CSV table of C-alpha atoms and ligand atoms in Angstrom, one decimal:
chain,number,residue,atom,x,y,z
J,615,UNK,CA,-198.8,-62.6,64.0
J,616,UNK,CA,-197.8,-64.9,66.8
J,617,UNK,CA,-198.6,-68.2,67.1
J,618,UNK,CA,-201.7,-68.7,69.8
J,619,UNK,CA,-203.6,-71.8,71.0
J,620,UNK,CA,-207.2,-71.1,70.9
J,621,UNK,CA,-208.8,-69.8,73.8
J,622,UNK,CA,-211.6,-72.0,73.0
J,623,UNK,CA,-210.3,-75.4,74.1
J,624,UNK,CA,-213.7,-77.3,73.1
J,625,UNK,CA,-212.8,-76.7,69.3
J,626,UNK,CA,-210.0,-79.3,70.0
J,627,UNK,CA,-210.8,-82.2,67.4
J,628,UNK,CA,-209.5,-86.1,67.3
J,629,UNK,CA,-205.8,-86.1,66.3
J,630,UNK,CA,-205.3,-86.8,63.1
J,631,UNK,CA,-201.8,-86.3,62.3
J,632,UNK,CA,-198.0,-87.8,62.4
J,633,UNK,CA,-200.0,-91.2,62.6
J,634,UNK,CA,-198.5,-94.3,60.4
J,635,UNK,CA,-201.5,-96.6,61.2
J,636,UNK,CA,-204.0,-94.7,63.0
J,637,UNK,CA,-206.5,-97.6,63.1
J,638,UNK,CA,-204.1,-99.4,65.6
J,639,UNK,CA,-203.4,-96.3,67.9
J,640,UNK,CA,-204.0,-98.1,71.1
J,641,UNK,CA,-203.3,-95.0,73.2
J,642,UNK,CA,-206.5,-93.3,71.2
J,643,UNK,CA,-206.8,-90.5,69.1
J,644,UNK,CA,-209.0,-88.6,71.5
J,645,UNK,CA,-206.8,-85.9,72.8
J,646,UNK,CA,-208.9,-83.2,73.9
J,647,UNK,CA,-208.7,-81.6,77.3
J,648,UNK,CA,-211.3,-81.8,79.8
J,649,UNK,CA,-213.8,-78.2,79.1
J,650,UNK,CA,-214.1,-77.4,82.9
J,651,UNK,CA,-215.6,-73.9,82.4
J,652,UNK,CA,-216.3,-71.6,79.6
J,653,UNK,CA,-214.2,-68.7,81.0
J,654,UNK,CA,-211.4,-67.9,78.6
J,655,UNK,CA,-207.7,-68.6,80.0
J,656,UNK,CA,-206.1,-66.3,82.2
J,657,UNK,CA,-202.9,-65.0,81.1
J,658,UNK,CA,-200.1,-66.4,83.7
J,659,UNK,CA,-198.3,-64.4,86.3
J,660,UNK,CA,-195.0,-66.5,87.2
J,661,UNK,CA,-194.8,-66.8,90.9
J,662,UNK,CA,-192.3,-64.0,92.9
J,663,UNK,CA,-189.8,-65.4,95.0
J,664,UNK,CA,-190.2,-68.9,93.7
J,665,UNK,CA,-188.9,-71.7,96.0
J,666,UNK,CA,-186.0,-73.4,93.8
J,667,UNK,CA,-186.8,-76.7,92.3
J,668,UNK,CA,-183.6,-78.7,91.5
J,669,UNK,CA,-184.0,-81.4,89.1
J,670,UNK,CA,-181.3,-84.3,89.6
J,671,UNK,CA,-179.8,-86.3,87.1
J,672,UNK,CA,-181.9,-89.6,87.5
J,673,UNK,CA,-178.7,-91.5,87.1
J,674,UNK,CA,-178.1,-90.4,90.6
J,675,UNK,CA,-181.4,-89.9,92.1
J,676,UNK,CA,-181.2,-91.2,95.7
J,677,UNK,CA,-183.7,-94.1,96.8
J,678,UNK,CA,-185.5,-91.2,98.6
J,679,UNK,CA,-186.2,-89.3,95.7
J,680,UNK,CA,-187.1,-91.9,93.4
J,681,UNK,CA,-189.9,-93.3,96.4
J,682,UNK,CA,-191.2,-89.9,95.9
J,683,UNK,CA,-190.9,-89.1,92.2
J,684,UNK,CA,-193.5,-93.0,91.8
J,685,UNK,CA,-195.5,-91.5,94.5
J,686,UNK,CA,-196.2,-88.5,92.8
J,687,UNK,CA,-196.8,-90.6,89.4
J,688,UNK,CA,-198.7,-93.2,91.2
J,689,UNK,CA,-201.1,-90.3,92.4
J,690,UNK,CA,-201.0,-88.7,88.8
J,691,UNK,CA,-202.4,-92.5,87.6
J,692,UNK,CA,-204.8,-92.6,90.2
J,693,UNK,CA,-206.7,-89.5,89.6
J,694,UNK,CA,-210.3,-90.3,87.3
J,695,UNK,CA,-209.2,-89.9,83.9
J,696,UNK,CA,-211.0,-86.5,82.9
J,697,UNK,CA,-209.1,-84.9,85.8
J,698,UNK,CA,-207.3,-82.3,84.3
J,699,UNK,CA,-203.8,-83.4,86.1
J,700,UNK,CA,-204.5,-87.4,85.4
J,701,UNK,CA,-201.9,-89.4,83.8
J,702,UNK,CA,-204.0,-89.6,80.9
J,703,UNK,CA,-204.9,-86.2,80.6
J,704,UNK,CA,-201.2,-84.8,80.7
J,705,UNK,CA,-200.1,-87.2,77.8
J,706,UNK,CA,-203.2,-86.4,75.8
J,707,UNK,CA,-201.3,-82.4,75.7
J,708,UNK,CA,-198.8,-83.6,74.0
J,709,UNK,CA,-201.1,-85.3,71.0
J,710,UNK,CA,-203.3,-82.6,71.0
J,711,UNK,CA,-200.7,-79.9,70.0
J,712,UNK,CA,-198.5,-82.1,67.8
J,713,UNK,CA,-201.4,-84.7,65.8
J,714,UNK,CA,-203.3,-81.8,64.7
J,715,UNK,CA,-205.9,-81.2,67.4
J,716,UNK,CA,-206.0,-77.3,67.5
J,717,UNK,CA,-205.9,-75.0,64.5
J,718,UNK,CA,-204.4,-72.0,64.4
J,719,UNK,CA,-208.5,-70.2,64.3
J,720,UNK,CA,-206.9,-67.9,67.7
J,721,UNK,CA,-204.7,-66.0,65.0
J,722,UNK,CA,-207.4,-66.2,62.2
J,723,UNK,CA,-206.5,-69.4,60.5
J,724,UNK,CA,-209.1,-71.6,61.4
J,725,UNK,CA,-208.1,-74.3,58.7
J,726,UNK,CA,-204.5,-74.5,59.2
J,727,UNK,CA,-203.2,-77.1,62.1
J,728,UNK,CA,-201.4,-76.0,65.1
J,729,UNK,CA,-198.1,-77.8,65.7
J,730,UNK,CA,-195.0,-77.1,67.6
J,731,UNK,CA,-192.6,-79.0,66.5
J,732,UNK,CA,-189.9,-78.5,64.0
J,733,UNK,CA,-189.9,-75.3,64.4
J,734,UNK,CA,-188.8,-72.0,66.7
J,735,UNK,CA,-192.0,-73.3,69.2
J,736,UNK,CA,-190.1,-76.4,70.1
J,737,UNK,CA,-188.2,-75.3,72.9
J,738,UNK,CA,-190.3,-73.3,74.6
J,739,UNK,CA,-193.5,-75.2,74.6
J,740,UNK,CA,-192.3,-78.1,75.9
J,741,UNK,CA,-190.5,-75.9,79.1
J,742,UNK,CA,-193.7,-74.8,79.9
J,743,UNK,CA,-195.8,-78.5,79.7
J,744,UNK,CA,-192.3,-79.6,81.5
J,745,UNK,CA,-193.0,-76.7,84.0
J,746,UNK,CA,-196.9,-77.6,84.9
J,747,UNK,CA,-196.5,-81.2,84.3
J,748,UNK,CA,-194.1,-80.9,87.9
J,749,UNK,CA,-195.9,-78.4,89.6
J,750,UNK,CA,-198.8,-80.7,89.2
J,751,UNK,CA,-196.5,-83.8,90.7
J,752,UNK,CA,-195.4,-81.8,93.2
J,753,UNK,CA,-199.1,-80.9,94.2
J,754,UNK,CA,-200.4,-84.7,94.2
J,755,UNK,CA,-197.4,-85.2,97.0
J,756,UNK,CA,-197.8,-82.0,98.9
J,757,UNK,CA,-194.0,-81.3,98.3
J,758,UNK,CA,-193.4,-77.8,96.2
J,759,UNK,CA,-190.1,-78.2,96.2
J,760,UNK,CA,-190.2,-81.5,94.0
J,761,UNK,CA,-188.5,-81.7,90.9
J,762,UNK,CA,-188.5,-83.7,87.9
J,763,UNK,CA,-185.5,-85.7,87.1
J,764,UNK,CA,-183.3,-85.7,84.1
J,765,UNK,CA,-182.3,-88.2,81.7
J,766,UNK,CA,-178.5,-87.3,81.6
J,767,UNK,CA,-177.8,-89.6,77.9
J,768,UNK,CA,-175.1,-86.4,77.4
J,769,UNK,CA,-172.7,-87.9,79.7
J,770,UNK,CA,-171.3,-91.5,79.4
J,771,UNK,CA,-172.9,-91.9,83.3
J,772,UNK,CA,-176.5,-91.6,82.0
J,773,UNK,CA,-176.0,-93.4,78.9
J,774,UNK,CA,-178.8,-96.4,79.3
J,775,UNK,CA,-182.2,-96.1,79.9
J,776,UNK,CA,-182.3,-95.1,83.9
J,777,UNK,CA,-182.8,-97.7,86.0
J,778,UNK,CA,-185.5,-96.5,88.1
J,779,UNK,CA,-188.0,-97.0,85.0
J,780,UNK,CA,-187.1,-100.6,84.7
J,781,UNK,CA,-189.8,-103.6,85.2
J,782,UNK,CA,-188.9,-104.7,88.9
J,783,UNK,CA,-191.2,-107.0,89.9
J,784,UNK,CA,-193.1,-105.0,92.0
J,785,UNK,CA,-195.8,-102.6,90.6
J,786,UNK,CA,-193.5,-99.3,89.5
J,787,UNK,CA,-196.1,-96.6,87.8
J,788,UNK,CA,-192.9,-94.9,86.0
J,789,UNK,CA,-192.5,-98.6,84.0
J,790,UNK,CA,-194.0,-98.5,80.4
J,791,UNK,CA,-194.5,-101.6,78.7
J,792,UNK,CA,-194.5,-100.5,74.8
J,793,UNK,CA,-191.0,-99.7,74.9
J,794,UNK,CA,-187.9,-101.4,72.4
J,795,UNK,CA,-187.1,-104.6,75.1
J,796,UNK,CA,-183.7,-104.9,73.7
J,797,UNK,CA,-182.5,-101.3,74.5
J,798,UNK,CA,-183.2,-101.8,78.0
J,799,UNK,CA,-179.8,-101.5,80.2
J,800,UNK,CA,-177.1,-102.3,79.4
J,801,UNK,CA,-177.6,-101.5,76.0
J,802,UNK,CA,-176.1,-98.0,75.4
J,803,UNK,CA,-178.4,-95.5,73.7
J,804,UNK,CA,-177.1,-93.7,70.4
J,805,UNK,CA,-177.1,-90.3,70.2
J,806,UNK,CA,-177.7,-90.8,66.4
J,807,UNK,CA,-180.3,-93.5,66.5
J,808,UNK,CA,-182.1,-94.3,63.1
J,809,UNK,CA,-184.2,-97.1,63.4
J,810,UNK,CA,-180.9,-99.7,63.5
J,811,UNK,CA,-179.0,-100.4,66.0
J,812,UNK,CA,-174.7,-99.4,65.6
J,813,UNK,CA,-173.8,-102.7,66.6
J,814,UNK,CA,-170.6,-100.1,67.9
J,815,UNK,CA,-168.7,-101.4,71.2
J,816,UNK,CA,-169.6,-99.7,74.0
J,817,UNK,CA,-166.4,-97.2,74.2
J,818,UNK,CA,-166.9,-96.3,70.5
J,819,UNK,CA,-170.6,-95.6,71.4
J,820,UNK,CA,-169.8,-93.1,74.2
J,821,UNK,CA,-167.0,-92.0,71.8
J,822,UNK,CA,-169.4,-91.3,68.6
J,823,UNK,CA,-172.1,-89.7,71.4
J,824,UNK,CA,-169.8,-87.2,72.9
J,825,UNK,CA,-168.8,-85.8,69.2
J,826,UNK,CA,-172.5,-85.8,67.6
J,827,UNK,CA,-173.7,-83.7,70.7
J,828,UNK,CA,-170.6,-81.6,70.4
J,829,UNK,CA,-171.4,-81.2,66.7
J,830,UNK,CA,-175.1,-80.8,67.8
J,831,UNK,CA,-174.7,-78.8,70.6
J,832,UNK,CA,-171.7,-76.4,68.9
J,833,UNK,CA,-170.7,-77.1,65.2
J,834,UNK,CA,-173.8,-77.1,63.9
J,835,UNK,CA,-176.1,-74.6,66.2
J,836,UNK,CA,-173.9,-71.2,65.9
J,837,UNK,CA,-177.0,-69.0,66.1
J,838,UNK,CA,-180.6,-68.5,66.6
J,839,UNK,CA,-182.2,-70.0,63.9
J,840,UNK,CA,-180.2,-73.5,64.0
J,841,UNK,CA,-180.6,-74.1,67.4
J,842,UNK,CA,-184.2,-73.2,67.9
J,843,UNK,CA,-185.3,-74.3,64.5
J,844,UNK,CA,-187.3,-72.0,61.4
J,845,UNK,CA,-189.4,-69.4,62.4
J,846,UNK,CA,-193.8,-70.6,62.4
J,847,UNK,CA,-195.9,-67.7,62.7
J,848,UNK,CA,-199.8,-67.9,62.1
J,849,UNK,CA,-200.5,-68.8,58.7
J,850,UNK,CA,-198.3,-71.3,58.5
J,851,UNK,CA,-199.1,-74.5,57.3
J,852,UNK,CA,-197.2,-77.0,59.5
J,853,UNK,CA,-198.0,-79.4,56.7
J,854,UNK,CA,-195.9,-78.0,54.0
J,855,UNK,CA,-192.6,-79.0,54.2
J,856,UNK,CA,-191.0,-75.6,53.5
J,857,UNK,CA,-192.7,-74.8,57.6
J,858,UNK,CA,-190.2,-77.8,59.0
J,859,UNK,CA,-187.2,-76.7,59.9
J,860,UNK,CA,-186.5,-78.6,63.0
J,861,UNK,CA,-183.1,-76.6,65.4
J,862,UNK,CA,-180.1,-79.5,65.9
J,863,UNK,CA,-181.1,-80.6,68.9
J,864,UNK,CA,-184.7,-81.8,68.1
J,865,UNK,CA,-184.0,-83.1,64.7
J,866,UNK,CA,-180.6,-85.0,66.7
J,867,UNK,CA,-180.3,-86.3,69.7
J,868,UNK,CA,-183.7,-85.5,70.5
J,869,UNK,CA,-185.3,-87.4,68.6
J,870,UNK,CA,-183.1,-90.2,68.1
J,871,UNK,CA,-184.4,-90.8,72.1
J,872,UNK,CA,-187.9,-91.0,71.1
J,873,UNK,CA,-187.4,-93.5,68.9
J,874,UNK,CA,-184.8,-95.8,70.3
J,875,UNK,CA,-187.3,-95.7,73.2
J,876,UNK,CA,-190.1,-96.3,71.4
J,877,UNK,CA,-191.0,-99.7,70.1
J,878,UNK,CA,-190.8,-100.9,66.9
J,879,UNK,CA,-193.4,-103.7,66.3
J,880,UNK,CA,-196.4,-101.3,67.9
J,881,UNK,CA,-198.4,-99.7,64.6
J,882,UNK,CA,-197.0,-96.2,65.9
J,883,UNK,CA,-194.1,-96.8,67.4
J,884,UNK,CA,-195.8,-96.1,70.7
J,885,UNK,CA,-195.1,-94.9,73.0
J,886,UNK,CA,-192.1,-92.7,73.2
J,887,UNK,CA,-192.1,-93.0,68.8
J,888,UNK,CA,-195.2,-91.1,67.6
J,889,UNK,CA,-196.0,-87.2,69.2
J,890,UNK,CA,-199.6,-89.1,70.1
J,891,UNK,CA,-198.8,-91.5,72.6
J,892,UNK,CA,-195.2,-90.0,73.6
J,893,UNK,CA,-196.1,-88.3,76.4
J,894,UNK,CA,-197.9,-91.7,78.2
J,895,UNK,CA,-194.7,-93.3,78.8
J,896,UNK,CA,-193.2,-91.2,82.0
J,897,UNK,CA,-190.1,-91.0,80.7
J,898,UNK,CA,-191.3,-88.7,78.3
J,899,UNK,CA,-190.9,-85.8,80.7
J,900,UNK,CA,-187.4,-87.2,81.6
J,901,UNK,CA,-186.0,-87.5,78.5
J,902,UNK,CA,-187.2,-83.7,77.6
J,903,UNK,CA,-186.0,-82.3,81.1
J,904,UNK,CA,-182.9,-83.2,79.2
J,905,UNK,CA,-183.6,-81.4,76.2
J,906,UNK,CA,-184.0,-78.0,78.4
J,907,UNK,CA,-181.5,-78.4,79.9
J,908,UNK,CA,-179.6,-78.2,76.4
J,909,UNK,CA,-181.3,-75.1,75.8
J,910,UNK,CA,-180.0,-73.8,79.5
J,911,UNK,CA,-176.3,-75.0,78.8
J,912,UNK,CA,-176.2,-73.7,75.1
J,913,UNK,CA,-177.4,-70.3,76.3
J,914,UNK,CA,-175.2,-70.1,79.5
J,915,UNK,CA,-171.9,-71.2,77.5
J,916,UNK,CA,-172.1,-67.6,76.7
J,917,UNK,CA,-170.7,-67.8,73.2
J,918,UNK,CA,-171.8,-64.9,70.9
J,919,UNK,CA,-174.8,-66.0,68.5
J,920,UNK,CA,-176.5,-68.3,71.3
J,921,UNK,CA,-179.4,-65.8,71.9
J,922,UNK,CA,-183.4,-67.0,71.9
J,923,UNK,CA,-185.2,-65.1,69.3
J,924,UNK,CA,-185.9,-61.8,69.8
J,925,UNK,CA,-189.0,-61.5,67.4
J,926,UNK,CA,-192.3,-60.5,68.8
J,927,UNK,CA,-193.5,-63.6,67.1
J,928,UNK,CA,-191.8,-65.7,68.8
J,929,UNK,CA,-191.7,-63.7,72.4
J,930,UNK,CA,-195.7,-63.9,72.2
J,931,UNK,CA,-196.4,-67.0,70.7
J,932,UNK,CA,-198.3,-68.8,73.4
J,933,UNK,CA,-199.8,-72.2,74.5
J,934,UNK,CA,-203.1,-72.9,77.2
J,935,UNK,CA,-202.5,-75.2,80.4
J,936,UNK,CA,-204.2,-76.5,83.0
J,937,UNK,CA,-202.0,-75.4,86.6
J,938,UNK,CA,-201.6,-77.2,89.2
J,939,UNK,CA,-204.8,-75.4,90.6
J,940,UNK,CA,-207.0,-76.6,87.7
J,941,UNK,CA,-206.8,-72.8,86.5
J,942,UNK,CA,-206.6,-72.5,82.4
J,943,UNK,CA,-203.8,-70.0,81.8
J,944,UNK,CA,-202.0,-68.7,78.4
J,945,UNK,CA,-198.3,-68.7,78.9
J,946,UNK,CA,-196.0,-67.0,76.9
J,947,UNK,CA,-192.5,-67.4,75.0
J,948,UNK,CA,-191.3,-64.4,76.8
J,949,UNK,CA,-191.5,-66.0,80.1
J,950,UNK,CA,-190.1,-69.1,79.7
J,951,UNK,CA,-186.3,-67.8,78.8
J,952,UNK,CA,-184.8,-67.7,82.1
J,953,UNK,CA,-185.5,-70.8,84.4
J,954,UNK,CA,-184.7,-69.9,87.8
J,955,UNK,CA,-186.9,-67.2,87.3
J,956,UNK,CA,-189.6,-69.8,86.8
J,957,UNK,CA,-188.5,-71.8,89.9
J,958,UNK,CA,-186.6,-74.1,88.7
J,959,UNK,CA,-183.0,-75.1,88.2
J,960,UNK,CA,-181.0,-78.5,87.3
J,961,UNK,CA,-178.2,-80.0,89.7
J,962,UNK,CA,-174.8,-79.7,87.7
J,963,UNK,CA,-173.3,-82.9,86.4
J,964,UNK,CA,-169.8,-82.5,84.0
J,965,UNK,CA,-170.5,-81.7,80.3
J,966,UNK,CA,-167.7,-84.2,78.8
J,967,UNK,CA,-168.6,-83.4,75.1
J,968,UNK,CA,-167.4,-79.8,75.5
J,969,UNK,CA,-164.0,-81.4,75.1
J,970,UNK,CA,-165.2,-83.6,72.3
J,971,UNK,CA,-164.8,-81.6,69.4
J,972,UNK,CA,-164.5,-84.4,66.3
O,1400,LIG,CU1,-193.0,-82.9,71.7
O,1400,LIG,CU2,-190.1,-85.0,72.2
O,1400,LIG,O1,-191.6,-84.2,71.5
């Protein structure tokens, strides 16, 4: 049986989960959507037709689209908290179905947690949070052709934190201030990032980052399973360790990001360094535009073996949003393999670690 996420949102309990120090979680553990009716989600018809949203590498995001990208995060901060589309709302998704908020009781397991990470769900869940998380942006600014941006850190140009989420003395609403201060620009993030930095010069660094994503990306994701990570049907307990098998890209460079953002003398690592408070800093969203678009290039380099899973279990596992018109849906697997037919697409920038083979 497929993985499902209850229809019953109000049986969403405090996170309790992933947490080193959960006394000192400043971001809260109260992750819990708004309950703004008791009707159970509608399934989700992807629109016809849809407009294409380009997402540009923030790198080289013009001035004009990174006025608009705050605007729409500004708006996003000033909605009242238990809006569905506030800041705080859309972070709190990311803690409730990663620190243990939902069980699997949708699929008859109500004592096992839910979770989507290490595992086959990784991919596709966050595509679809991705996917309302910018149709909601693009709402607050009445512009439906907006886009997210993405944290290029594959290619040597997009190799420091982007600029645009920098402190700069004005008020800017995509800053975060429990971030690691000394891996702000220039300091070159490391695609293999364990808690310590390389101390490597800064050609070696973009040399060692081009090979780990070509092993990554190539060498060590050949098929299904190593890419997307170990099937997690219900039942599962998420855990046992035998139920983490996390694909190359989120056990890699994935989350080597999350915690070379996040900072090290917070309790959790907050924000970008714990699943609870991740999704608070906005370059959460950035940094995993990135990750799908991994996904995208692995499955477009056409290479036999780079298929998504074909498995019912995985085609119907499904997740419950909010839309951008407040509407609970259930969204499926199935419908989140091919982007453009979900509107959106990402503007092309040169893949330099397809030459990189170690
Ligand atoms: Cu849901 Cu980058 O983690």
């Amino acid at each position: 049986t497929p993985i499902a996420a209850p229809d019953n949102i109000s049986d969403c309990v405090t996170a309790s989960s992933n947490l080193q120090n959960s006394k000192d979680a400043v971001r809260g553990l109260a992750c819990c959507p708004p309950v703004l009716s008791t009707d159970k989600p509608k399934d989700y018809v992807l629109p016809t037709n849809p407009v294409i949203r380009v997402r540009p590498a923030a790198q080289r995001a013009t001035e004009e689209y990174v006025a608009k990208y705050k605007a729409a995060i500004q708006a996003m901060k000033d909605l009242p908290d238990e809006h569905p589309h506030s800041w705080k709302q859309q972070a709190k998704i990311h803690c409730a179905y990663c620190n243990g908020g939902y069980s699997q009781e949708q699929s008859g397991y109500p004592d096992i947690q839910l979770q989507i990470h290490n595992t086959w769900l990784f991919f596709p869940f966050h595509r679809w949070y991705l996917y309302f998380y910018e149709r909601i942006l693009g709402k607050l600014i009445n512009d439906p052709t907006f886009a997210l941006p993405y944290w290029n850190w594959d290619n040597p140009t997009g190799m420091v934190l982007p600029a645009m989420f920098e402190q700069d003395g004005k008020k800017n609403p995509i800053f975060d201030p429990y971030r690691d201060a000394t891996h702000l620009p220039p300091a070159i993030f490391d695609v293999g990032y364990n808690g310590s930095d390389s101390g490597a010069s800064c050609l070696d660094q973009i040399g060692s980052n081009l090979s780990l994503m070509y092993r990554q990306m190539l060498t060590n994701a050949p098929d299904t399973t190593t890419f997307f990570g170990g099937e997690f049907v219900a039942g599962n307990d998420p855990l046992k360790k035998e139920f983490n098998l996390a694909g190359s890209i989120e056990a890699g460079v994935h989350t080597a990001a999350h915690r070379w953002v996040g900072n090290p003398r917070m309790a959790n690592n907050e924000d970008m360094g714990n699943f609870y408070s991740a999704g608070y800093d906005p370059l959460f969203y950035v940094h995993h535009a990135n990750v799908d678009r991994m996904w995208k290039i692995w499955k477009d380099l056409g290479i036999q073996g780079h298929n998504e899973p074909t498995s019912p279990d995985w085609l119907d596992a499904s997740y419950v949003f909010y839309d951008e018109n407040e509407q609970l849906v259930r969204v499926y697997n199935r419908d989140s393999v091919n982007v453009q037919a979900m509107g959106y697409d990402y503007e092309r920038s040169e893949i330099p670690w397809l030459h990189s083979r170690p």
